[in-house]
Amino acid sequence: MNKKLLSERDICTQYITPAIVRAGWDVATQVREEFSLTAGRIIVRGKLHTRAKNKRADYVLFYQPNIPIAVVEAKKNTLAVGAGMQQGLGYAKMLEVPFVFSSNGDRFLFHNQIATDGIIERELTLDEFPSPETLWQWWSAHKGLSERQTELVTQDYYGGGGDKTPRYYQLLAINKTTEAIAQNQNRILLVMATGTGKTFTAFQIIWRLWKAKAKKRILFLADRNILVDQTMTNDFKPFGTAMTKIKKRQADKSYEIYLSLYQAVTGAEEEQNIYKQFSPGFFDLIVIDECHRGSAKEDSAWREILEYFSAATQIGLTATPKETKAVSNIDYFGEPIYTYSLRQGIDDGFLAPYKVVRIDLDRDLSGWRPDRGMVDIYGNEIEDRIYNQKDFDKTLVLTRRNQLVAEKISEYLKQTNRFDKTIVFCENIDHARRMRQALINENSDLVKQNHKYVMQITGDEKEGKAELDNFIFPESTYPVIVTTSKLMTTGVDAQTCKLIVLDQRIASMTEFKQTIGRGTRINEDYDKYYFTIIDFKRASELFADPDFNGDPVQIYEPQDWDDSPVPPDELAAGTEAKGTYSTETDERFGVGEEDGAKVRRYVVDDVEVRVAAERVQYFDADGRLITESLKDYTRNKLTGEYASLNDFLSRWSGADRKQAILEELTNEGILLEALAEEVGRDFDPFDLICHVVWDRPPLTRRERVDEVRKRDYFAKYGPQARRVLEALLEKYADEGVAQIENKQILTVSPFTELGTPMEIAWAFGGRTAYLAALQELTQALYSA
């Protein structure tokens, strides 16, 4: 057999895999072929989306099922032995493994990033492939792991017989944390973007430490009751009867895994601090979820718990670490041991990208000043000054503004899908209440069908909070639209939420990331690939902030727990700088006097509000605004790929299957369906590209078919073959080149009426002759 005629997959099967197996690697547990690293970035244009090509290594070798150690890239034998090396090094960098192999079936080129002899790359014969023990010995020595530490590091993660295994970045977070603990590091910070599986990652870390008996009693702390309940019933379920939730301020010391709210174990009175019922050495591991919300503050009640159990290893989990003069996660936990940012999650295709609908309202831009002596609907005289966006729905309510916002939200849903799950973030509880009412009136037809179509979910609303699970649960239709302020900014795993509405001024980068994080989850079963942000308060300008990536952000931090999260210089005139950061309260504002009492806020219902500007914006993986139109995007991509029209024509005419080129274009984010909507649906992708990129006049598919018929192209074929070619031309005119190139085309009507696939092929002289005739037909179609 001529090795140079073999495909890349044949080279793997016949040469590379046998060499790996001979070296002692277990195919079932240590060798993963065609290992997917990313899902492929989701690219959105208009209402359409596609996925870019995912990153996939030919082989990833694992010392243990949880420890990747090497990458192997294969190439055809017509290429050099090292042709796959640079590609493999890219995958190795993602996995943070030191060993990379490239092979064409003749030999291996071996890259050893931790080589001690100065020779990083060398060639090996097929029989010199190193064993798992050899590579692990080199790597564990490089890491300085003792035998005891190795036992902990190699403890496997929980598999459970299911198909949910850690993604590459979760593996890195789990392994880095386990290694750090094995090497006696006791304060660890993990930064992972919202929606990337922090809780699942935490479970796998705890599982490994618990099963290895390195940590025997573990406390998992969260700040929302729903977070604790979700954690127990979902990711932490395998702990079974070893796990309990601390509630009713009772400390049962017979369990091994404890889950608790911060609030459940702390209080103002000494006897309420039930954590002190445990001895300071009771827990040897504490995991703090959403640690940015309080544990970073030196005088925080939450910090008291961590300091009381200071001997325990403590792991902080957050999507948004805080770094200010007053507050520091890093001062307490140290530098993040691993960071997986929102940007990386979107780029890898694990998080949903977003488009932004920016709506500017005239009163927000120009402000509003009351007439002298003007009173609100309650008879309160309105303080004479200019009120602007910072004041609206805080110190001043313009009811027509709320009505207009509700109208625009409803208009968007009516044009897309009125049952897309939607979260409307408001300034405060009163604003959320008013927005609920305005949305109900805008959607009265659906509210009549089910009153839960619109609901307010805030800290003071028992009925609303009871519906939070139904909003999160993908199978539950209701509620569809929820209004909130602070309650749903963190920890709400709303996988099917497709619309985030920002009618809230957000001054904190931390809060901004947490808020939009409600939409970043992907759920393919419910067609959730991207989400939309409707922004009424220009909060999306924070996308341009260099800290949007997910690195530690510099923000204003209140000194006291009850301080407002808004910096003093951004508070409205006369506003008391008091509020609550972690829970929802209805703020009181001292803006005027009435019978000696302070007025909460003025309410005015006769001031007109109009839309000043409305536009749709797209952002790339770096948070930069995409200003290109679909045509510009296509033109720029193709001219970057092909130097000229002739280059493209040469590539097109030389392709055995035109569909292969179309698939390549789709992987580059060129949405041919959307382009056809703009230019003309009857045009072939070939004509769309030539017209948009090189300004050539397009032909419809029917015009191309007519050109072929004019040339008497079928004269050399017999009657049955001519009928087949006529049917192929009609199929092309109706559906395009992809259909006639489809291998199953001869098994559908009208071809089934012309004979079996074998009979049709013999009408041309056999299968090879039929394929040649089909290729000749496509060449004739595109020669016009």
PDB file of C-alpha atoms in Angstrom, residues 533-643:
ATOM      1  CA  ILE A 533     -29.552  43.621  25.540  1.00  0.00           C
ATOM      2  CA  ILE A 534     -31.977  46.534  25.281  1.00  0.00           C
ATOM      3  CA  ASP A 535     -30.175  49.413  26.948  1.00  0.00           C
ATOM      4  CA  PHE A 536     -32.090  52.534  27.978  1.00  0.00           C
ATOM      5  CA  LYS A 537     -29.431  53.910  30.340  1.00  0.00           C
ATOM      6  CA  ARG A 538     -26.226  53.654  28.247  1.00  0.00           C
ATOM      7  CA  ALA A 539     -24.924  51.006  30.631  1.00  0.00           C
ATOM      8  CA  SER A 540     -23.543  49.109  27.631  1.00  0.00           C
ATOM      9  CA  GLU A 541     -20.895  51.802  27.234  1.00  0.00           C
ATOM     10  CA  LEU A 542     -19.052  49.745  29.846  1.00  0.00           C
ATOM     11  CA  PHE A 543     -18.334  47.219  27.073  1.00  0.00           C
ATOM     12  CA  ALA A 544     -15.630  49.634  25.948  1.00  0.00           C
ATOM     13  CA  ASP A 545     -13.985  49.563  29.383  1.00  0.00           C
ATOM     14  CA  PRO A 546     -10.612  47.770  29.189  1.00  0.00           C
ATOM     15  CA  ASP A 547     -11.564  45.879  32.366  1.00  0.00           C
ATOM     16  CA  PHE A 548     -14.602  44.309  30.720  1.00  0.00           C
ATOM     17  CA  ASN A 549     -12.511  41.222  29.896  1.00  0.00           C
ATOM     18  CA  GLY A 550     -12.904  39.842  33.380  1.00  0.00           C
ATOM     19  CA  ASP A 551      -9.626  40.874  34.944  1.00  0.00           C
ATOM     20  CA  PRO A 552      -9.857  42.384  38.444  1.00  0.00           C
ATOM     21  CA  VAL A 553     -11.781  45.646  38.180  1.00  0.00           C
ATOM     22  CA  GLN A 554     -11.106  48.931  39.910  1.00  0.00           C
ATOM     23  CA  ILE A 555     -14.401  50.133  41.380  1.00  0.00           C
ATOM     24  CA  TYR A 556     -15.736  52.363  44.120  1.00  0.00           C
ATOM     25  CA  GLU A 557     -16.520  50.345  47.221  1.00  0.00           C
ATOM     26  CA  PRO A 558     -18.678  51.647  50.101  1.00  0.00           C
ATOM     27  CA  GLN A 559     -16.985  51.654  53.491  1.00  0.00           C
ATOM     28  CA  ASP A 560     -20.053  50.404  55.358  1.00  0.00           C
ATOM     29  CA  TRP A 561     -22.295  47.491  54.486  1.00  0.00           C
ATOM     30  CA  ASP A 562     -25.352  49.745  54.206  1.00  0.00           C
ATOM     31  CA  ASP A 563     -23.678  52.331  51.945  1.00  0.00           C
ATOM     32  CA  SER A 564     -25.109  52.854  48.466  1.00  0.00           C
ATOM     33  CA  PRO A 565     -23.169  51.037  45.709  1.00  0.00           C
ATOM     34  CA  VAL A 566     -23.204  54.288  43.724  1.00  0.00           C
ATOM     35  CA  PRO A 567     -20.132  56.496  44.269  1.00  0.00           C
ATOM     36  CA  PRO A 568     -20.953  59.713  46.180  1.00  0.00           C
ATOM     37  CA  ASP A 569     -20.075  61.929  43.209  1.00  0.00           C
ATOM     38  CA  GLU A 570     -22.670  60.086  41.109  1.00  0.00           C
ATOM     39  CA  LEU A 571     -25.546  60.309  43.588  1.00  0.00           C
ATOM     40  CA  ALA A 572     -28.325  62.751  42.796  1.00  0.00           C
ATOM     41  CA  ALA A 573     -28.261  66.034  44.702  1.00  0.00           C
ATOM     42  CA  GLY A 574     -29.748  65.590  48.146  1.00  0.00           C
ATOM     43  CA  THR A 575     -29.660  61.804  47.979  1.00  0.00           C
ATOM     44  CA  GLU A 576     -28.683  59.990  51.113  1.00  0.00           C
ATOM     45  CA  ALA A 577     -25.713  57.752  50.462  1.00  0.00           C
ATOM     46  CA  LYS A 578     -27.374  54.804  52.149  1.00  0.00           C
ATOM     47  CA  GLY A 579     -28.757  51.616  50.621  1.00  0.00           C
ATOM     48  CA  THR A 580     -27.975  47.948  50.526  1.00  0.00           C
ATOM     49  CA  TYR A 581     -25.535  46.233  48.222  1.00  0.00           C
ATOM     50  CA  SER A 582     -26.281  42.553  48.638  1.00  0.00           C
ATOM     51  CA  THR A 583     -30.015  42.581  49.294  1.00  0.00           C
ATOM     52  CA  GLU A 584     -32.860  44.599  47.836  1.00  0.00           C
ATOM     53  CA  THR A 585     -34.338  47.531  49.714  1.00  0.00           C
ATOM     54  CA  ASP A 586     -36.576  50.350  48.608  1.00  0.00           C
ATOM     55  CA  GLU A 587     -34.328  53.391  48.982  1.00  0.00           C
ATOM     56  CA  ARG A 588     -35.583  56.515  50.765  1.00  0.00           C
ATOM     57  CA  PHE A 589     -34.554  59.832  49.284  1.00  0.00           C
ATOM     58  CA  GLY A 590     -34.487  63.177  51.085  1.00  0.00           C
ATOM     59  CA  VAL A 591     -35.420  65.510  48.248  1.00  0.00           C
ATOM     60  CA  GLY A 592     -38.106  67.677  49.758  1.00  0.00           C
ATOM     61  CA  GLU A 593     -40.227  68.260  52.860  1.00  0.00           C
ATOM     62  CA  GLU A 594     -43.932  67.592  53.382  1.00  0.00           C
ATOM     63  CA  ASP A 595     -45.434  68.104  56.845  1.00  0.00           C
ATOM     64  CA  GLY A 596     -41.999  67.620  58.281  1.00  0.00           C
ATOM     65  CA  ALA A 597     -41.539  64.255  56.532  1.00  0.00           C
ATOM     66  CA  LYS A 598     -39.117  63.565  53.698  1.00  0.00           C
ATOM     67  CA  VAL A 599     -40.639  62.880  50.269  1.00  0.00           C
ATOM     68  CA  ARG A 600     -39.528  59.516  48.862  1.00  0.00           C
ATOM     69  CA  ARG A 601     -39.752  60.516  45.196  1.00  0.00           C
ATOM     70  CA  TYR A 602     -41.804  62.804  42.999  1.00  0.00           C
ATOM     71  CA  VAL A 603     -44.232  61.226  40.508  1.00  0.00           C
ATOM     72  CA  VAL A 604     -45.234  63.182  37.387  1.00  0.00           C
ATOM     73  CA  ASP A 605     -47.586  61.793  34.737  1.00  0.00           C
ATOM     74  CA  ASP A 606     -48.053  64.630  32.221  1.00  0.00           C
ATOM     75  CA  VAL A 607     -44.532  65.016  30.808  1.00  0.00           C
ATOM     76  CA  GLU A 608     -44.104  63.719  27.249  1.00  0.00           C
ATOM     77  CA  VAL A 609     -41.159  61.360  26.598  1.00  0.00           C
ATOM     78  CA  ARG A 610     -40.042  60.304  23.124  1.00  0.00           C
ATOM     79  CA  VAL A 611     -37.362  58.096  21.570  1.00  0.00           C
ATOM     80  CA  ALA A 612     -34.436  60.251  20.453  1.00  0.00           C
ATOM     81  CA  ALA A 613     -32.364  57.482  18.822  1.00  0.00           C
ATOM     82  CA  GLU A 614     -32.549  53.725  18.372  1.00  0.00           C
ATOM     83  CA  ARG A 615     -29.900  51.461  16.871  1.00  0.00           C
ATOM     84  CA  VAL A 616     -28.694  47.877  16.930  1.00  0.00           C
ATOM     85  CA  GLN A 617     -25.044  47.251  17.744  1.00  0.00           C
ATOM     86  CA  TYR A 618     -22.877  44.138  17.668  1.00  0.00           C
ATOM     87  CA  PHE A 619     -19.744  43.600  19.721  1.00  0.00           C
ATOM     88  CA  ASP A 620     -16.822  41.300  19.005  1.00  0.00           C
ATOM     89  CA  ALA A 621     -14.985  39.011  21.416  1.00  0.00           C
ATOM     90  CA  ASP A 622     -12.901  41.943  22.663  1.00  0.00           C
ATOM     91  CA  GLY A 623     -15.962  44.043  23.481  1.00  0.00           C
ATOM     92  CA  ARG A 624     -15.357  46.327  20.488  1.00  0.00           C
ATOM     93  CA  LEU A 625     -18.288  47.644  18.524  1.00  0.00           C
ATOM     94  CA  ILE A 626     -18.688  45.980  15.133  1.00  0.00           C
ATOM     95  CA  THR A 627     -19.553  48.719  12.659  1.00  0.00           C
ATOM     96  CA  GLU A 628     -19.486  46.552   9.553  1.00  0.00           C
ATOM     97  CA  SER A 629     -22.630  45.720   7.656  1.00  0.00           C
ATOM     98  CA  LEU A 630     -23.182  42.121   6.610  1.00  0.00           C
ATOM     99  CA  LYS A 631     -21.924  42.982   3.119  1.00  0.00           C
ATOM    100  CA  ASP A 632     -18.838  44.761   4.474  1.00  0.00           C
ATOM    101  CA  TYR A 633     -18.084  41.835   6.773  1.00  0.00           C
ATOM    102  CA  THR A 634     -18.328  39.383   3.849  1.00  0.00           C
ATOM    103  CA  ARG A 635     -16.204  41.607   1.595  1.00  0.00           C
ATOM    104  CA  ASN A 636     -13.469  42.044   4.213  1.00  0.00           C
ATOM    105  CA  LYS A 637     -13.348  38.329   5.016  1.00  0.00           C
ATOM    106  CA  LEU A 638     -13.144  37.209   1.381  1.00  0.00           C
ATOM    107  CA  THR A 639     -10.612  39.823   0.248  1.00  0.00           C
ATOM    108  CA  GLY A 640      -8.467  38.775   3.201  1.00  0.00           C
ATOM    109  CA  GLU A 641      -8.711  35.147   2.066  1.00  0.00           C
ATOM    110  CA  TYR A 642      -8.398  35.648  -1.720  1.00  0.00           C
ATOM    111  CA  ALA A 643      -6.094  38.193  -3.341  1.00  0.00           C
TER     112      ALA A 643
END
